[in-house]
Short mmCIF file of C-alpha atoms in Angstrom, two decimals:
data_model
loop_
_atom_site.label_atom_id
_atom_site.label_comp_id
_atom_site.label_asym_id
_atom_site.label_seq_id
_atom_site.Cartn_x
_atom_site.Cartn_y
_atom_site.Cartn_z
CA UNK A 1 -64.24 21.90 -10.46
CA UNK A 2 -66.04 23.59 -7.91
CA UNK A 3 -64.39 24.25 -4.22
CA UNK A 4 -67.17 22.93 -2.59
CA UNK A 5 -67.45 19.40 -4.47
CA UNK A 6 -63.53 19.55 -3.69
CA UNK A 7 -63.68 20.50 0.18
CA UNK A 8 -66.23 17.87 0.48
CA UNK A 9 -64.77 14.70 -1.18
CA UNK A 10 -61.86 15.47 0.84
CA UNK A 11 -64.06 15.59 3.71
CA UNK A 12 -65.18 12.11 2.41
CA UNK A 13 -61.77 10.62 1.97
CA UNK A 14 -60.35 11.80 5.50
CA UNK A 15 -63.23 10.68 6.94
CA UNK A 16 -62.47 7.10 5.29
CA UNK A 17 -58.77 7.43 6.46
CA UNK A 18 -60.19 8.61 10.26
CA UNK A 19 -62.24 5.29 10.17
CA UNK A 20 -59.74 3.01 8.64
CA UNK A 21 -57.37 4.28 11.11
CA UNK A 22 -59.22 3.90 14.08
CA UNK A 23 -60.27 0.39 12.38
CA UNK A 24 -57.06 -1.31 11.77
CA UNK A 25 -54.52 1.35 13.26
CA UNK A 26 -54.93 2.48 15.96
CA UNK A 27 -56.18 -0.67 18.17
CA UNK A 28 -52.55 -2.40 17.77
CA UNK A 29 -50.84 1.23 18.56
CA UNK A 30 -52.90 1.62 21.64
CA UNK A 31 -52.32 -2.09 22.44
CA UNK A 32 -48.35 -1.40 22.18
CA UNK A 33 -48.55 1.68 24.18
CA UNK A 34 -50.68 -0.05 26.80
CA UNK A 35 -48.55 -2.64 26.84
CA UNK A 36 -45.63 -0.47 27.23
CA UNK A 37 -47.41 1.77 29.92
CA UNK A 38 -48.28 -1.83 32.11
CA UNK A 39 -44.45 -2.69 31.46
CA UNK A 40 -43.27 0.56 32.92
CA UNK A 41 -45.54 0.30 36.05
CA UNK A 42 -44.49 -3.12 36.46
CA UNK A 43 -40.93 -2.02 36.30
CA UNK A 44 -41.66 0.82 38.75
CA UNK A 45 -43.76 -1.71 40.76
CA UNK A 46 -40.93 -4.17 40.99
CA UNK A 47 -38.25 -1.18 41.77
CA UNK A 48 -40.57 0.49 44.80
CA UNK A 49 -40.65 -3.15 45.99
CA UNK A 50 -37.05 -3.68 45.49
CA UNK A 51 -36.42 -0.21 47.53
CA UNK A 52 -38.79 -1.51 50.31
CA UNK A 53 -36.74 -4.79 50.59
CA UNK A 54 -33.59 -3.04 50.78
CA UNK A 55 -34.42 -0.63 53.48
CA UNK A 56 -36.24 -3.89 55.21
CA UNK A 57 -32.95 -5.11 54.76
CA UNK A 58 -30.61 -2.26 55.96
CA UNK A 59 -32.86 -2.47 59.10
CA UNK A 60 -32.03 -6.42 59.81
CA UNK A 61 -28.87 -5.28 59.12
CA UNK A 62 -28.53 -2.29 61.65
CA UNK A 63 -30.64 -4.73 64.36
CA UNK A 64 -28.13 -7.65 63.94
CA UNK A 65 -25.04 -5.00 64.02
CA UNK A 66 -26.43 -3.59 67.13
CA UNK A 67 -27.08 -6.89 68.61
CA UNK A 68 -23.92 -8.50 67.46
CA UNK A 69 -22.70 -4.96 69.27
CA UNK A 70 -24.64 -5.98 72.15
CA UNK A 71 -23.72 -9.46 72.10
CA UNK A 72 -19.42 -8.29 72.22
CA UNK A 73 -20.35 -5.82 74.70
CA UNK A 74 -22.11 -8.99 76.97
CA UNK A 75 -19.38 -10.92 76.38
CA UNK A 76 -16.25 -8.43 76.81
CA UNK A 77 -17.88 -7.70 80.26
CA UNK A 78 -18.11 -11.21 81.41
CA UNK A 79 -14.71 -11.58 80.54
CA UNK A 80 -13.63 -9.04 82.53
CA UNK A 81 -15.54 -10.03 85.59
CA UNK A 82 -13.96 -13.76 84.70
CA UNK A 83 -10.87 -12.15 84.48
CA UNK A 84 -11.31 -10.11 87.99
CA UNK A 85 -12.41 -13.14 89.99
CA UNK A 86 -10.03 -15.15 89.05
CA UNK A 87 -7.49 -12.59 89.62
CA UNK A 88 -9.38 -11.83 93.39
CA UNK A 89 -9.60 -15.94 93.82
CA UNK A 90 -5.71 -16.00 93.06
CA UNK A 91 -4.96 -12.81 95.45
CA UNK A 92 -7.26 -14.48 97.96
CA UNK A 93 -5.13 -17.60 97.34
CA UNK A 94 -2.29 -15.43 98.02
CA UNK A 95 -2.80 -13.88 101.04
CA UNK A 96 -3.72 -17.42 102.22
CA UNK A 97 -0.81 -18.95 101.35
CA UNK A 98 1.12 -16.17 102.87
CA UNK A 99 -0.60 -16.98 106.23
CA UNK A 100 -0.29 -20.34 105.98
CA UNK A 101 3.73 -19.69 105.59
CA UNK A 102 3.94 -17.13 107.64
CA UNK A 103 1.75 -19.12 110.63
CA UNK A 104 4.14 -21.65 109.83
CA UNK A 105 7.24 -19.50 110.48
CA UNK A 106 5.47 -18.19 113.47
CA UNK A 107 5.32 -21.69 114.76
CA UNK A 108 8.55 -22.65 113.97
CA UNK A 109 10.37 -19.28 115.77
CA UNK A 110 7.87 -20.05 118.92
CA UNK A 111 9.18 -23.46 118.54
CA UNK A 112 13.17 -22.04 118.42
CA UNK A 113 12.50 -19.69 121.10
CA UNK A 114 10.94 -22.51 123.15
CA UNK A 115 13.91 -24.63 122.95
CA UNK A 116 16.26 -21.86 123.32
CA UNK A 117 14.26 -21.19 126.92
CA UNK A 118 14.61 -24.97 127.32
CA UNK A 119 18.54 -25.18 126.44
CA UNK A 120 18.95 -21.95 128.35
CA UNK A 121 17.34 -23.38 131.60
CA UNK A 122 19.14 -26.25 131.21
CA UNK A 123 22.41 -24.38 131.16
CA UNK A 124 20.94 -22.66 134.19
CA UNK A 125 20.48 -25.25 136.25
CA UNK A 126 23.97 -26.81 135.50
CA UNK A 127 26.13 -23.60 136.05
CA UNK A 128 23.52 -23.16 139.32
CA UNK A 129 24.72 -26.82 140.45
CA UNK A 130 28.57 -25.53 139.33
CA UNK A 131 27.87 -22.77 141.39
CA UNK A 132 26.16 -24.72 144.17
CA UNK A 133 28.38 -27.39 144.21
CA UNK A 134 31.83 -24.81 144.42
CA UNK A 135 30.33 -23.35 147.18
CA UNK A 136 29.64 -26.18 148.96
CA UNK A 137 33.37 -26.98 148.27
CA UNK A 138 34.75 -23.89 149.80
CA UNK A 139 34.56 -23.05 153.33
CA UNK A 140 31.45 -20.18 154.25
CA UNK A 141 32.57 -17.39 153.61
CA UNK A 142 30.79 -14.41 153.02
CA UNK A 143 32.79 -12.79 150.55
CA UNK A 144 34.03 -15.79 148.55
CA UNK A 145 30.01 -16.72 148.25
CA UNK A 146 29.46 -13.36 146.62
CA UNK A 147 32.32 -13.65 144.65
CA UNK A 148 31.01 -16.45 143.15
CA UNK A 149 27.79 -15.51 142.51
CA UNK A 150 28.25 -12.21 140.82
CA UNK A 151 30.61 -14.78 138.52
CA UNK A 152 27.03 -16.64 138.00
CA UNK A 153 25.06 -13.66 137.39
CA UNK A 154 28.09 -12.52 134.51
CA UNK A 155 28.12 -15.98 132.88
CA UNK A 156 23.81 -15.67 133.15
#
């Protein structure tokens, strides 16, 4: 056997096996790995899209926290201007009640003090008729008359 007659029917037969293998071989290997290369960028597709969801997500998230924020912050403010006026309305309520009692005490010690004045007048004028009417009793005399009257002015 001769190398050359060798080297070329090998040529032959590898040639053969490169054709048959690129015939029947190869197209379902390179339809597997295609099919394996469109699953992967489907699969990195669908997890970029998942990642974009979630951050769209985190960011409803942080815009309803800081508006639910916002909201308690509304809310806890109005309370506590609720809560002042109605504490102001019931000071205000207060202080008019307070005037209203003490006006009314007011009116009621003028009152007392007015009828004192009135009892003490009254007294007055009867211990000035006691007075009046003694003297007319006793004879003039000058002495006896301010006896009697300093006697007034002590019981006055």
């Amino acid at each position: 056997m001769n190398i050359n007659s060798t080297l070329f029917l090998q040529a032959v037969v590898f040639a053969i096996l490169v054709w048959f293998s690129m015939r029947h071989i190869w197209p379902p290997i390179t339809k597997a790995l295609d099919e394996r290369a469109r699953k992967i960028a489907d699969g990195l597709a669908a997890a970029d899209k998942a990642k974009s969801e979630l951050a769209q997500a985190n960011q409803r998230v942080e815009q309803q926290l800081i508006a639910a924020r916002d909201d308690a912050g509304k809310r806890l403010a109005d309370a506590e201007r609720l809560a002042h006026s109605i504490i102001e309305e019931a000071k205000q309520r207060a202080g008019d009640e307070a005037a209203k009692i003490v006006a009314a005490a007011k009116a009621e010690a003028d009152q007392a003090v007015v009828q004192a004045r009135e009892a003490l007048r009254a007294q007055v004028a009867e211990l000035a008729v006691k007075g009046a009417e003694q003297i007319l009793r006793r004879e003039v005399n000058a002495s006896v008359h301010a006896d009697l009257l300093s006697r007034l002015k002590t019981e006055l």
